[in-house]
Amino acid sequence: MHIVQPGMEIDVLKENGRIANENYRLMKSHGIKSVDFMGSIGAGKTALIIKLAEKLRAKGVRVCAIAGDVTGADDYGRFERSGLAAVNCNTGHECHLDANLVRKSLSKIDLDEYDVVFIENVGNLVCPADFALGTDYRVVVISTTEGDDMVRKHHDIFLHSDIAILNKIDIADAVGVDPKVIADDYRKLTGGLKEIYMCSARKDEGVDEILAALGL
Ligand code: MG
Ligand code: ZN
């Protein structure tokens, strides 16, 4: 959806990169650590962010979220109801967040009031990979309900992210998925250098390990 004409893509991505650098410097100047959560609709990004934020708040860390969605305020509402301060960021029709949308959302946040900003990208495993937002970490979240072939089908997003997470491991058996297959594919894709993190955000399994991986 973001490629309009041949040749235009490079300019769009260059400009995005420039603004992403500004976002990064802006957040750093306020001592903020930030994470971009990418993944399909239904992977459990919102639930995972809520669980991570709960744990951080219990440690006295001040967290804010940006809820990226094409339309609506469902995830924003879930964040707010969980007690997590949030800004809603609708793309209108684009299937990914870009650095400019994040810049606008950051302008609505009093950055001195927070230590961490979690950004939930639009539910999509393809083009968010192309658009850096200026975060410290990019995370891809998949879930057992999506099948065991996600790594094989979406190399780009796994290679563009710092950390990969397999969510909903508590229901892997019920949906007939062997997490080991996914772990093997990920290890192979990353040349044996990286392991996928396994968790159940709802059951609070493996979530502390993700916080540690993010240095939080
Ligand atoms: Mg969500
Ligand atoms: Zn897109």
Tab-separated table of N, CA, C and O in Angstrom, residues 37 44 47-56 59 118 165-169 197-216:
chain	number	residue	atom	x	y	z
A	37	PHE	N	6.482	-2.812	18.601
A	37	PHE	CA	5.953	-4.184	18.567
A	37	PHE	C	5.218	-4.410	17.257
A	37	PHE	O	4.197	-3.779	16.991
A	44	GLY	N	-1.427	-11.044	19.739
A	44	GLY	CA	-1.388	-10.782	21.174
A	44	GLY	C	-0.463	-9.631	21.542
A	44	GLY	O	0.026	-9.565	22.676
A	47	ALA	N	-2.056	-7.490	24.464
A	47	ALA	CA	-2.010	-8.200	25.757
A	47	ALA	C	-0.583	-8.262	26.296
A	47	ALA	O	-0.361	-8.095	27.503
A	48	LEU	N	0.386	-8.474	25.404
A	48	LEU	CA	1.778	-8.554	25.849
A	48	LEU	C	2.261	-7.194	26.365
A	48	LEU	O	2.904	-7.116	27.420
A	49	ILE	N	1.937	-6.133	25.638
A	49	ILE	CA	2.346	-4.797	26.076
A	49	ILE	C	1.735	-4.483	27.437
A	49	ILE	O	2.408	-3.950	28.331
A	50	ILE	N	0.454	-4.827	27.612
A	50	ILE	CA	-0.211	-4.562	28.901
A	50	ILE	C	0.506	-5.311	30.024
A	50	ILE	O	0.773	-4.757	31.094
A	51	LYS	N	0.864	-6.573	29.772
A	51	LYS	CA	1.524	-7.379	30.809
A	51	LYS	C	2.918	-6.822	31.114
A	51	LYS	O	3.313	-6.689	32.274
A	52	LEU	N	3.677	-6.477	30.087
A	52	LEU	CA	5.016	-5.913	30.298
A	52	LEU	C	4.915	-4.602	31.082
A	52	LEU	O	5.695	-4.357	32.010
A	53	ALA	N	3.934	-3.777	30.714
A	53	ALA	CA	3.781	-2.479	31.377
A	53	ALA	C	3.380	-2.642	32.835
A	53	ALA	O	3.863	-1.906	33.700
A	54	GLU	N	2.509	-3.618	33.105
A	54	GLU	CA	2.105	-3.882	34.500
A	54	GLU	C	3.329	-4.194	35.359
A	54	GLU	O	3.489	-3.680	36.457
A	55	LYS	N	4.180	-5.054	34.819
A	55	LYS	CA	5.369	-5.458	35.565
A	55	LYS	C	6.322	-4.283	35.767
A	55	LYS	O	6.929	-4.139	36.831
A	56	LEU	N	6.445	-3.450	34.751
A	56	LEU	CA	7.330	-2.293	34.868
A	56	LEU	C	6.781	-1.288	35.864
A	56	LEU	O	7.521	-0.731	36.682
A	59	LYS	N	7.539	-1.951	39.286
A	59	LYS	CA	8.935	-1.628	39.667
A	59	LYS	C	9.173	-0.115	39.711
A	59	LYS	O	10.297	0.328	39.851
A	118	PHE	N	6.126	2.207	24.655
A	118	PHE	CA	5.845	1.019	23.852
A	118	PHE	C	4.958	1.424	22.685
A	118	PHE	O	3.924	2.059	22.882
A	165	ILE	N	9.248	-13.088	19.302
A	165	ILE	CA	8.499	-13.688	20.411
A	165	ILE	C	7.395	-14.584	19.858
A	165	ILE	O	6.649	-14.180	18.965
A	166	LEU	N	7.313	-15.787	20.411
A	166	LEU	CA	6.193	-16.677	20.102
A	166	LEU	C	5.245	-16.645	21.302
A	166	LEU	O	5.585	-17.126	22.382
A	167	ASN	N	4.060	-16.063	21.090
A	167	ASN	CA	3.076	-15.898	22.171
A	167	ASN	C	2.068	-17.053	22.145
A	167	ASN	O	1.999	-17.795	21.173
A	168	LYS	N	1.300	-17.151	23.204
A	168	LYS	CA	0.225	-18.159	23.349
A	168	LYS	C	0.779	-19.582	23.333
A	168	LYS	O	0.166	-20.490	22.767
A	169	ILE	N	1.936	-19.778	23.975
A	169	ILE	CA	2.485	-21.145	24.019
A	169	ILE	C	1.613	-22.049	24.885
A	169	ILE	O	1.667	-23.261	24.757
A	197	TYR	N	11.919	-16.057	21.700
A	197	TYR	CA	11.404	-16.077	23.069
A	197	TYR	C	9.995	-16.653	23.051
A	197	TYR	O	9.188	-16.294	22.198
A	198	MET	N	9.706	-17.533	23.994
A	198	MET	CA	8.377	-18.140	24.061
A	198	MET	C	7.660	-17.616	25.288
A	198	MET	O	8.233	-17.546	26.372
A	199	CYS	N	6.389	-17.258	25.104
A	199	CYS	CA	5.661	-16.735	26.251
A	199	CYS	C	4.162	-16.960	26.136
A	199	CYS	O	3.641	-17.314	25.073
A	200	SER	N	3.502	-16.775	27.257
A	200	SER	CA	2.052	-16.627	27.278
A	200	SER	C	1.791	-15.352	28.057
A	200	SER	O	1.977	-15.315	29.279
A	201	ALA	N	1.393	-14.310	27.327
A	201	ALA	CA	1.153	-13.026	28.004
A	201	ALA	C	0.017	-13.187	29.015
A	201	ALA	O	0.076	-12.654	30.117
A	202	ARG	N	-1.015	-13.939	28.640
A	202	ARG	CA	-2.176	-14.091	29.536
A	202	ARG	C	-1.841	-14.871	30.798
A	202	ARG	O	-2.281	-14.539	31.884
A	203	LYS	N	-1.017	-15.932	30.632
A	203	LYS	CA	-0.688	-16.775	31.793
A	203	LYS	C	0.561	-16.268	32.512
A	203	LYS	O	1.015	-16.899	33.473
A	204	ASP	N	1.142	-15.192	32.006
A	204	ASP	CA	2.366	-14.637	32.587
A	204	ASP	C	3.499	-15.667	32.615
A	204	ASP	O	4.154	-15.864	33.639
A	205	GLU	N	3.696	-16.329	31.489
A	205	GLU	CA	4.837	-17.252	31.361
A	205	GLU	C	5.835	-16.639	30.381
A	205	GLU	O	5.440	-16.195	29.306
A	206	GLY	N	7.097	-16.612	30.783
A	206	GLY	CA	8.144	-16.150	29.870
A	206	GLY	C	8.199	-14.643	29.685
A	206	GLY	O	8.985	-14.144	28.870
A	207	VAL	N	7.368	-13.908	30.419
A	207	VAL	CA	7.304	-12.445	30.214
A	207	VAL	C	8.521	-11.750	30.855
A	207	VAL	O	9.053	-10.803	30.287
A	208	ASP	N	8.943	-12.258	32.008
A	208	ASP	CA	10.116	-11.645	32.666
A	208	ASP	C	11.368	-11.763	31.795
A	208	ASP	O	12.202	-10.852	31.769
A	209	GLU	N	11.471	-12.874	31.079
A	209	GLU	CA	12.629	-13.069	30.194
A	209	GLU	C	12.631	-12.039	29.063
A	209	GLU	O	13.690	-11.591	28.607
A	210	ILE	N	11.422	-11.669	28.607
A	210	ILE	CA	11.335	-10.656	27.543
A	210	ILE	C	11.761	-9.283	28.084
A	210	ILE	O	12.498	-8.556	27.426
A	211	LEU	N	11.320	-8.966	29.281
A	211	LEU	CA	11.741	-7.706	29.899
A	211	LEU	C	13.270	-7.656	29.998
A	211	LEU	O	13.890	-6.632	29.690
A	212	ALA	N	13.841	-8.766	30.418
A	212	ALA	CA	15.303	-8.817	30.563
A	212	ALA	C	15.974	-8.630	29.194
A	212	ALA	O	16.971	-7.908	29.084
A	213	ALA	N	15.399	-9.246	28.156
A	213	ALA	CA	15.970	-9.115	26.809
A	213	ALA	C	15.928	-7.675	26.333
A	213	ALA	O	16.782	-7.236	25.562
A	214	LEU	N	14.924	-6.932	26.796
A	214	LEU	CA	14.786	-5.518	26.417
A	214	LEU	C	15.586	-4.609	27.348
A	214	LEU	O	15.570	-3.383	27.198
A	215	GLY	N	16.255	-5.224	28.298
A	215	GLY	CA	17.050	-4.445	29.263
A	215	GLY	C	16.174	-3.595	30.171
A	215	GLY	O	16.595	-2.517	30.622
A	216	LEU	N	14.983	-4.095	30.468
A	216	LEU	CA	14.043	-3.336	31.307
A	216	LEU	C	13.798	-4.017	32.658
A	216	LEU	O	13.994	-5.196	32.798
